[in-house]
């Protein structure tokens, strides 16, 4: 069996160990230290727009603290894009709040502005105004932030942007992760950059950043003894992990360029196969980091056949995220929209997209695709 080709695997730039070594040399082996501060500064510099960044132990922790800072409490309702990874929705339930799931639209596969407004109006009519909206930039594709923010502003509901997959993406020249009242980033092992595990909450004020760090470090009041007036969390990023992050920030733009290159090559390949749609930017307003390249096939059966063919060659592919309103654990919560997300899930497949794919691995991928689509190509 040939070596495994992963969908997306960690890709070190080379300087990560230097920062980790510095942490050891200075004995900053703790959830604070110069790498944490340095990594936060790198992210602030990259994102621009006067944001403030608090480095945390995961993207999920960032979403959890974001909801707390927005005042979400037990019994509240929070609107969440249905087509996403479960970590977008889980923190709503941690707080005893109710997720209200909303369908996607076809241009970006992200939250549909029309269904979003329907959901808000109906929840208000039923007696509860949602406390927050969580749009997601799926696979790095920016959501339609102009329309989403216009609706959010009209109903005065804050936006918590799930930018876990979209570091390096932008919409109308503005970086993803800087649109919402707050935004969550993730540095898990398979994301565009990794700290092995980690995340960050992006805010617009130093007061909110300070409050995030206060909650993330057990909510300790200013006193010589340990005194607490609020419930705290142990959510800060370690100085070791942040060292990896500092090295990764040096190669972020390069890695985005590589993922975009693979996306372009997939687009070139599928030009001759009219039955397959490669997920790409709908207009020049959108720039995706193309964290993962996804395609839409004709049917569930064809998608499964291609997935199994890749699997037989030891190549990992993955169906799109199964929408949250179709997940057993979330099935009882309200859902607004039609069947866009469900249809995408049926027919969609994510293809290997790592910035560290080798030319030889690329050849193996193309061989599988050529073989699978041979007949269609001959008929074209
Ligand atoms: C990865 C991911 C998260 C969670 O981030 P972790 O760092 O793994 O906790 C949240 N939302 C989306 C859309 C993700 O892809």
CSV table of C-alpha atoms and ligand atoms in Angstrom, one decimal:
chain,number,residue,atom,x,y,z
A,1,UNK,CA,0.0,0.0,0.0
A,2,UNK,CA,1.3,3.4,-0.9
A,3,UNK,CA,1.7,6.1,1.9
A,4,UNK,CA,-1.5,7.7,3.1
A,5,UNK,CA,-2.5,11.1,1.6
A,6,UNK,CA,-4.4,13.1,4.1
A,7,UNK,CA,-7.1,15.6,3.5
A,8,UNK,CA,-5.1,18.3,5.3
A,9,UNK,CA,-2.2,17.6,7.6
A,10,UNK,CA,0.1,19.8,9.8
A,11,UNK,CA,2.8,21.6,7.7
A,12,UNK,CA,5.6,23.1,9.7
A,13,UNK,CA,7.5,26.0,8.2
A,14,UNK,CA,10.8,25.4,10.0
A,15,UNK,CA,11.1,28.0,12.7
A,16,UNK,CA,8.5,26.6,15.1
A,17,UNK,CA,11.1,24.6,17.1
A,18,UNK,CA,13.2,27.7,17.6
A,19,UNK,CA,10.3,29.4,19.4
A,20,UNK,CA,9.5,26.3,21.4
A,21,UNK,CA,13.2,26.0,22.4
A,22,UNK,CA,13.1,29.6,23.6
A,23,UNK,CA,10.2,28.7,25.8
A,24,UNK,CA,12.2,25.8,27.3
A,25,UNK,CA,15.4,27.9,27.7
A,26,UNK,CA,13.6,30.7,29.5
A,27,UNK,CA,11.4,28.1,31.5
A,28,UNK,CA,8.1,29.7,30.2
A,29,UNK,CA,6.5,26.3,30.1
A,30,UNK,CA,3.1,27.7,31.2
A,31,UNK,CA,-0.2,29.0,29.7
A,32,UNK,CA,1.4,32.5,29.4
A,33,UNK,CA,4.7,33.9,28.3
A,34,UNK,CA,6.5,35.7,25.5
A,35,UNK,CA,5.3,33.3,22.8
A,36,UNK,CA,1.6,33.8,23.7
A,37,UNK,CA,2.1,37.6,23.6
A,38,UNK,CA,4.1,37.3,20.4
A,39,UNK,CA,1.6,35.1,18.7
A,40,UNK,CA,-1.3,37.4,19.6
A,41,UNK,CA,0.7,40.4,18.2
A,42,UNK,CA,1.4,38.5,15.0
A,43,UNK,CA,-2.4,37.8,14.6
A,44,UNK,CA,-3.3,41.4,15.3
A,45,UNK,CA,-0.8,42.5,12.7
A,46,UNK,CA,-2.1,40.0,10.2
A,47,UNK,CA,-5.8,40.8,10.7
A,48,UNK,CA,-5.5,44.6,10.9
A,49,UNK,CA,-8.6,46.6,11.4
A,50,UNK,CA,-7.6,47.5,15.0
A,51,UNK,CA,-8.6,44.1,16.4
A,52,UNK,CA,-7.5,42.7,19.7
A,53,UNK,CA,-6.7,39.0,20.0
A,54,UNK,CA,-6.7,36.6,23.0
A,55,UNK,CA,-5.0,33.3,22.3
A,56,UNK,CA,-7.0,30.4,23.8
A,57,UNK,CA,-6.7,26.6,24.0
A,58,UNK,CA,-9.1,25.9,21.1
A,59,UNK,CA,-11.5,27.4,18.7
A,60,UNK,CA,-14.4,25.9,20.6
A,61,UNK,CA,-13.2,27.7,23.8
A,62,UNK,CA,-13.2,30.9,21.8
A,63,UNK,CA,-16.8,30.4,20.7
A,64,UNK,CA,-17.8,29.5,24.3
A,65,UNK,CA,-16.2,32.6,25.8
A,66,UNK,CA,-17.5,34.8,22.9
A,67,UNK,CA,-21.1,33.7,23.7
A,68,UNK,CA,-20.5,34.4,27.4
A,69,UNK,CA,-19.2,37.9,26.6
A,70,UNK,CA,-22.3,38.5,24.5
A,71,UNK,CA,-24.4,37.8,27.5
A,72,UNK,CA,-25.9,34.4,26.3
A,73,UNK,CA,-27.5,32.6,29.3
A,74,UNK,CA,-29.6,29.5,29.9
A,75,UNK,CA,-32.9,29.8,28.0
A,76,UNK,CA,-31.6,32.3,25.4
A,77,UNK,CA,-31.7,31.5,21.7
A,78,UNK,CA,-28.7,31.8,19.4
A,79,UNK,CA,-28.9,31.5,15.6
A,80,UNK,CA,-26.2,29.2,14.0
A,81,UNK,CA,-25.4,28.2,10.4
A,82,UNK,CA,-26.6,24.6,10.1
A,83,UNK,CA,-23.9,23.6,7.6
A,84,UNK,CA,-20.8,23.5,9.8
A,85,UNK,CA,-18.7,21.5,12.2
A,86,UNK,CA,-20.4,20.7,15.5
A,87,UNK,CA,-18.1,22.9,17.4
A,88,UNK,CA,-19.9,26.0,16.0
A,89,UNK,CA,-23.1,24.8,17.9
A,90,UNK,CA,-21.9,22.9,20.9
A,91,UNK,CA,-21.0,26.0,23.0
A,92,UNK,CA,-24.6,27.3,22.6
A,93,UNK,CA,-25.7,24.1,24.4
A,94,UNK,CA,-22.9,24.3,27.0
A,95,UNK,CA,-24.6,27.5,28.2
A,96,UNK,CA,-28.1,26.0,28.3
A,97,UNK,CA,-29.2,28.1,25.4
A,98,UNK,CA,-31.1,26.9,22.3
A,99,UNK,CA,-29.5,26.8,18.9
A,100,UNK,CA,-31.7,27.9,16.0
A,101,UNK,CA,-30.3,26.5,12.8
A,102,UNK,CA,-30.4,28.2,9.5
A,103,UNK,CA,-29.9,26.9,6.0
A,104,UNK,CA,-27.1,27.8,3.5
A,105,UNK,CA,-27.3,29.6,0.1
A,106,UNK,CA,-25.7,28.2,-3.0
A,107,UNK,CA,-23.1,30.9,-3.8
A,108,UNK,CA,-21.0,30.5,-0.7
A,109,UNK,CA,-22.6,27.4,1.0
A,110,UNK,CA,-22.8,29.7,4.1
A,111,UNK,CA,-25.8,31.0,6.0
A,112,UNK,CA,-28.6,32.2,3.7
A,113,UNK,CA,-29.5,35.9,4.4
A,114,UNK,CA,-33.1,35.3,3.4
A,115,UNK,CA,-33.6,32.4,5.7
A,116,UNK,CA,-31.7,34.2,8.5
A,117,UNK,CA,-34.1,37.1,8.4
A,118,UNK,CA,-37.1,34.7,8.3
A,119,UNK,CA,-35.7,33.0,11.4
A,120,UNK,CA,-35.1,36.2,13.3
A,121,UNK,CA,-38.6,37.5,12.5
A,122,UNK,CA,-40.2,34.2,13.5
A,123,UNK,CA,-38.3,33.9,16.7
A,124,UNK,CA,-39.3,37.5,17.6
A,125,UNK,CA,-42.9,36.7,16.8
A,126,UNK,CA,-42.7,33.7,19.1
A,127,UNK,CA,-41.6,35.9,21.9
A,128,UNK,CA,-37.8,35.7,22.0
A,129,UNK,CA,-35.2,37.8,20.1
A,130,UNK,CA,-32.0,35.7,19.4
A,131,UNK,CA,-29.0,36.8,21.4
A,132,UNK,CA,-26.4,36.3,18.8
A,133,UNK,CA,-25.8,35.1,15.2
A,134,UNK,CA,-23.0,32.6,14.3
A,135,UNK,CA,-22.2,32.7,10.6
A,136,UNK,CA,-19.4,30.4,9.4
A,137,UNK,CA,-16.9,30.8,6.5
A,138,UNK,CA,-17.1,27.2,5.3
A,139,UNK,CA,-13.8,25.7,4.0
A,140,UNK,CA,-12.4,29.2,4.0
A,141,UNK,CA,-15.2,30.7,1.8
A,142,UNK,CA,-16.3,34.1,3.2
A,143,UNK,CA,-20.0,34.3,4.1
A,144,UNK,CA,-22.0,37.2,2.6
A,145,UNK,CA,-21.0,39.5,5.4
A,146,UNK,CA,-22.5,42.7,4.0
A,147,UNK,CA,-26.0,41.2,3.9
A,148,UNK,CA,-25.6,39.3,7.2
A,149,UNK,CA,-24.3,42.4,9.0
A,150,UNK,CA,-27.1,44.6,7.5
A,151,UNK,CA,-29.7,42.2,8.9
A,152,UNK,CA,-27.9,41.9,12.3
A,153,UNK,CA,-27.7,45.6,12.6
A,154,UNK,CA,-31.4,46.0,11.6
A,155,UNK,CA,-32.5,43.8,14.5
A,156,UNK,CA,-29.6,44.8,16.8
A,157,UNK,CA,-28.2,41.3,17.2
A,158,UNK,CA,-24.5,40.8,17.6
A,159,UNK,CA,-22.5,38.6,15.2
A,160,UNK,CA,-20.0,36.0,16.5
A,161,UNK,CA,-18.1,35.1,13.4
A,162,UNK,CA,-16.8,31.5,13.2
A,163,UNK,CA,-13.6,32.1,11.3
A,164,UNK,CA,-12.0,28.8,12.3
A,165,UNK,CA,-11.5,27.7,8.7
A,166,UNK,CA,-10.9,31.1,7.2
A,167,UNK,CA,-7.7,32.6,8.5
A,168,UNK,CA,-6.2,34.3,5.4
A,169,UNK,CA,-9.6,34.7,3.6
A,170,UNK,CA,-11.1,38.0,2.8
A,171,UNK,CA,-14.4,39.6,1.6
A,172,UNK,CA,-14.4,43.0,-0.2
A,173,UNK,CA,-10.8,43.5,0.8
A,174,UNK,CA,-11.4,42.9,4.6
A,175,UNK,CA,-10.0,39.9,6.4
A,176,UNK,CA,-12.4,37.2,7.7
A,177,UNK,CA,-12.3,37.3,11.5
A,178,UNK,CA,-12.7,41.1,11.6
A,179,UNK,CA,-16.4,41.5,10.6
A,180,UNK,CA,-18.3,40.4,13.7
A,181,UNK,CA,-18.6,41.9,17.1
A,182,UNK,CA,-16.3,39.0,17.9
A,183,UNK,CA,-14.7,36.2,15.9
A,184,UNK,CA,-13.3,32.7,16.7
A,185,UNK,CA,-10.1,31.3,15.1
A,186,UNK,CA,-8.8,27.7,15.3
A,187,UNK,CA,-5.3,26.3,15.2
A,188,UNK,CA,-6.2,22.6,15.4
A,189,UNK,CA,-4.0,20.1,13.7
A,190,UNK,CA,-5.8,20.1,10.3
A,191,UNK,CA,-6.5,23.8,10.0
A,192,UNK,CA,-4.7,26.3,7.7
A,193,UNK,CA,-2.1,26.8,10.4
A,194,UNK,CA,-1.7,24.8,13.6
A,195,UNK,CA,-0.4,25.1,17.1
A,196,UNK,CA,-1.2,21.3,17.6
A,197,UNK,CA,-4.3,22.6,19.3
A,198,UNK,CA,-5.4,26.1,19.9
A,199,UNK,CA,-7.7,29.0,19.1
A,200,UNK,CA,-8.2,32.7,19.6
A,201,UNK,CA,-11.0,35.1,20.2
A,202,UNK,CA,-10.8,38.3,18.1
A,203,UNK,CA,-12.5,41.3,19.7
A,204,UNK,CA,-12.7,45.0,18.9
A,205,UNK,CA,-11.6,46.5,22.3
A,206,UNK,CA,-8.8,45.9,24.8
A,207,UNK,CA,-11.5,45.8,27.5
A,208,UNK,CA,-13.1,42.8,25.8
A,209,UNK,CA,-9.7,41.1,25.3
A,210,UNK,CA,-8.8,41.6,29.0
A,211,UNK,CA,-12.2,40.2,30.0
A,212,UNK,CA,-11.6,37.2,27.7
A,213,UNK,CA,-8.2,36.5,29.4
A,214,UNK,CA,-9.8,37.0,32.8
A,215,UNK,CA,-12.4,34.3,32.1
A,216,UNK,CA,-9.9,32.1,30.4
A,217,UNK,CA,-7.6,32.0,33.5
A,218,UNK,CA,-10.2,31.0,36.1
A,219,UNK,CA,-11.7,34.5,36.7
A,220,UNK,CA,-9.5,35.5,39.6
A,221,UNK,CA,-10.2,38.8,41.3
A,222,UNK,CA,-7.4,41.2,42.3
A,223,UNK,CA,-6.6,39.9,45.8
A,224,UNK,CA,-3.5,38.3,47.4
A,225,UNK,CA,-5.5,35.1,48.0
A,226,UNK,CA,-7.6,33.3,45.4
A,227,UNK,CA,-10.9,35.2,45.2
A,228,UNK,CA,-13.6,34.6,42.7
A,229,UNK,CA,-16.8,36.5,41.9
A,230,UNK,CA,-17.5,34.8,38.6
A,231,UNK,CA,-17.3,31.3,37.1
A,232,UNK,CA,-14.0,31.0,35.3
A,233,UNK,CA,-12.5,28.6,32.7
A,234,UNK,CA,-9.0,27.1,32.0
A,235,UNK,CA,-8.9,28.2,28.4
A,236,UNK,CA,-5.6,30.0,27.9
A,237,UNK,CA,-3.1,28.9,25.2
A,238,UNK,CA,0.2,27.3,26.4
A,239,UNK,CA,3.4,29.2,25.7
A,240,UNK,CA,4.7,26.0,24.0
A,241,UNK,CA,1.8,25.8,21.6
A,242,UNK,CA,2.0,29.5,20.9
A,243,UNK,CA,5.7,29.0,19.9
A,244,UNK,CA,4.5,26.7,17.2
A,245,UNK,CA,2.0,29.4,16.2
A,246,UNK,CA,4.7,32.1,15.9
A,247,UNK,CA,6.6,29.9,13.4
A,248,UNK,CA,3.4,29.1,11.5
A,249,UNK,CA,2.5,32.8,11.2
A,250,UNK,CA,5.8,33.2,9.2
A,251,UNK,CA,4.4,30.8,6.5
A,252,UNK,CA,0.7,31.5,6.7
A,253,UNK,CA,0.5,33.6,3.4
A,254,UNK,CA,2.7,31.0,1.6
A,255,UNK,CA,0.5,28.2,2.8
A,256,UNK,CA,-2.6,30.0,1.7
A,257,UNK,CA,-1.0,30.5,-1.8
A,258,UNK,CA,-0.3,26.7,-2.0
A,259,UNK,CA,-3.9,25.8,-1.0
A,260,UNK,CA,-5.2,28.2,-3.6
A,261,UNK,CA,-2.8,26.6,-6.2
A,262,UNK,CA,-4.3,23.2,-5.5
A,263,UNK,CA,-7.8,24.6,-5.9
A,264,UNK,CA,-6.9,26.1,-9.2
A,265,UNK,CA,-5.4,22.8,-10.4
A,266,UNK,CA,-8.6,21.0,-9.4
A,267,UNK,CA,-10.6,23.6,-11.3
A,268,UNK,CA,-8.4,23.1,-14.3
A,269,UNK,CA,-8.9,19.3,-14.1
A,270,UNK,CA,-12.7,19.5,-13.8
A,271,UNK,CA,-13.1,22.0,-16.7
A,272,UNK,CA,-13.5,19.0,-19.0
A,273,UNK,CA,-16.1,17.3,-16.8
A,274,UNK,CA,-19.2,19.4,-16.9
A,275,UNK,CA,-21.1,17.3,-14.4
A,276,UNK,CA,-18.8,18.2,-11.5
A,277,UNK,CA,-18.9,21.6,-9.8
A,278,UNK,CA,-15.7,22.7,-8.0
A,279,UNK,CA,-16.6,25.0,-5.1
A,280,UNK,CA,-15.1,28.4,-5.8
A,281,UNK,CA,-15.5,32.1,-5.2
A,282,UNK,CA,-18.8,33.4,-6.7
A,283,UNK,CA,-17.4,36.9,-7.5
A,284,UNK,CA,-14.1,38.9,-7.1
A,285,UNK,CA,-15.4,40.2,-3.8
A,286,UNK,CA,-14.6,36.9,-2.2
A,287,UNK,CA,-11.1,35.5,-1.6
A,288,UNK,CA,-11.1,32.0,0.0
A,289,UNK,CA,-8.0,30.5,1.6
A,290,UNK,CA,-9.3,27.3,0.0
A,291,UNK,CA,-8.6,25.5,3.3
A,292,UNK,CA,-10.3,22.5,1.7
A,293,UNK,CA,-11.3,22.2,-2.0
A,294,UNK,CA,-14.7,20.6,-2.3
A,295,UNK,CA,-16.6,19.3,-5.3
A,296,UNK,CA,-20.3,18.5,-6.0
A,297,UNK,CA,-21.1,15.3,-7.8
A,298,UNK,CA,-24.3,14.2,-9.5
A,299,UNK,CA,-25.7,12.1,-6.7
A,300,UNK,CA,-25.0,10.6,-3.3
A,301,UNK,CA,-24.1,7.3,-5.0
A,302,UNK,CA,-21.5,8.9,-7.3
A,303,UNK,CA,-20.0,10.7,-4.3
A,304,UNK,CA,-19.7,7.5,-2.3
A,305,UNK,CA,-18.2,5.7,-5.3
A,306,UNK,CA,-15.5,8.3,-5.7
A,307,UNK,CA,-14.8,8.4,-1.9
A,308,UNK,CA,-14.4,4.6,-1.8
A,309,UNK,CA,-12.2,4.7,-4.9
A,310,UNK,CA,-9.9,7.2,-3.2
A,311,UNK,CA,-10.0,5.2,0.0
A,312,UNK,CA,-8.9,2.0,-1.9
A,313,UNK,CA,-5.8,4.0,-2.9
A,314,UNK,CA,-5.1,5.1,0.7
A,315,UNK,CA,-6.2,8.7,-0.1
A,316,UNK,CA,-8.4,10.5,2.4
A,317,UNK,CA,-11.4,12.5,1.2
A,318,UNK,CA,-14.4,13.5,3.3
A,319,UNK,CA,-18.1,14.2,2.7
A,320,UNK,CA,-19.1,17.8,3.5
A,321,UNK,CA,-20.1,18.7,7.0
A,322,UNK,CA,-23.4,17.0,7.8
A,323,UNK,CA,-25.8,19.9,8.7
A,324,UNK,CA,-26.5,20.3,12.4
A,325,UNK,CA,-30.3,20.1,12.0
A,326,UNK,CA,-29.8,16.6,10.6
A,327,UNK,CA,-27.5,15.5,13.5
A,328,UNK,CA,-29.2,13.2,16.0
A,329,UNK,CA,-28.0,15.3,18.9
A,330,UNK,CA,-29.5,18.6,17.5
A,331,UNK,CA,-32.5,17.2,15.7
A,332,UNK,CA,-35.0,18.6,18.2
A,333,UNK,CA,-34.0,22.3,17.7
A,334,UNK,CA,-35.7,24.7,15.3
A,335,UNK,CA,-34.5,25.0,11.7
A,336,UNK,CA,-35.2,27.6,9.1
A,337,UNK,CA,-34.7,27.3,5.4
A,338,UNK,CA,-35.1,24.7,2.8
A,339,UNK,CA,-32.9,21.8,1.7
A,340,UNK,CA,-29.8,23.6,0.3
A,341,UNK,CA,-27.4,22.4,3.1
A,342,UNK,CA,-28.9,18.9,3.0
A,343,UNK,CA,-28.4,18.6,-0.8
A,344,UNK,CA,-24.9,19.9,-0.6
A,345,UNK,CA,-24.2,17.2,2.1
A,346,UNK,CA,-25.6,14.5,-0.2
A,347,UNK,CA,-23.4,15.3,-3.2
A,348,UNK,CA,-20.3,17.1,-1.8
A,349,UNK,CA,-16.8,15.7,-1.2
A,350,UNK,CA,-13.7,17.4,0.2
A,351,UNK,CA,-10.5,16.5,-1.7
A,352,UNK,CA,-6.9,16.5,-0.4
A,353,UNK,CA,-5.9,20.1,-0.1
A,354,UNK,CA,-2.9,20.3,2.3
A,355,UNK,CA,-0.3,22.9,1.7
A,356,UNK,CA,2.3,20.1,2.0
A,357,UNK,CA,1.0,17.9,-0.8
A,358,UNK,CA,3.9,16.7,-2.9
A,359,UNK,CA,3.9,16.6,-6.7
A,360,UNK,CA,4.0,12.8,-6.5
A,361,UNK,CA,0.9,12.8,-4.2
A,362,UNK,CA,-0.8,15.2,-6.6
A,363,UNK,CA,-0.2,12.7,-9.5
A,364,UNK,CA,-1.7,9.9,-7.5
A,365,UNK,CA,-4.8,12.0,-6.8
A,366,UNK,CA,-5.2,12.9,-10.5
A,367,UNK,CA,-4.8,9.3,-11.6
A,368,UNK,CA,-7.7,8.3,-9.4
A,369,UNK,CA,-9.8,11.2,-10.8
A,370,UNK,CA,-8.8,10.4,-14.4
A,371,UNK,CA,-9.8,6.8,-14.0
A,372,UNK,CA,-13.1,7.5,-12.3
A,373,UNK,CA,-14.2,10.1,-14.8
A,374,UNK,CA,-12.7,8.4,-17.9
A,375,UNK,CA,-16.0,7.7,-19.6
A,376,UNK,CA,-17.4,11.2,-19.1
A,377,UNK,CA,-14.2,12.6,-20.5
A,378,UNK,CA,-14.4,10.4,-23.6
A,379,UNK,CA,-18.0,11.4,-24.2
A,380,UNK,CA,-17.2,15.1,-23.8
B,1,LIG,C1,-12.3,23.5,13.7
B,1,LIG,C2,-13.5,24.2,13.8
B,1,LIG,C3,-14.0,24.7,15.1
B,1,LIG,C4,-13.4,24.4,16.4
B,1,LIG,O1,-12.1,24.7,16.6
B,1,LIG,P1,-11.2,23.7,17.6
B,1,LIG,O2,-9.9,24.5,17.7
B,1,LIG,O3,-11.0,22.4,16.9
B,1,LIG,O4,-11.9,23.7,18.9
B,1,LIG,C5,-15.1,25.5,15.1
B,1,LIG,N1,-15.8,25.8,14.0
B,1,LIG,C6,-15.4,25.3,12.8
B,1,LIG,C7,-16.2,25.7,11.6
B,1,LIG,C8,-14.3,24.5,12.7
B,1,LIG,O5,-13.9,24.0,11.5
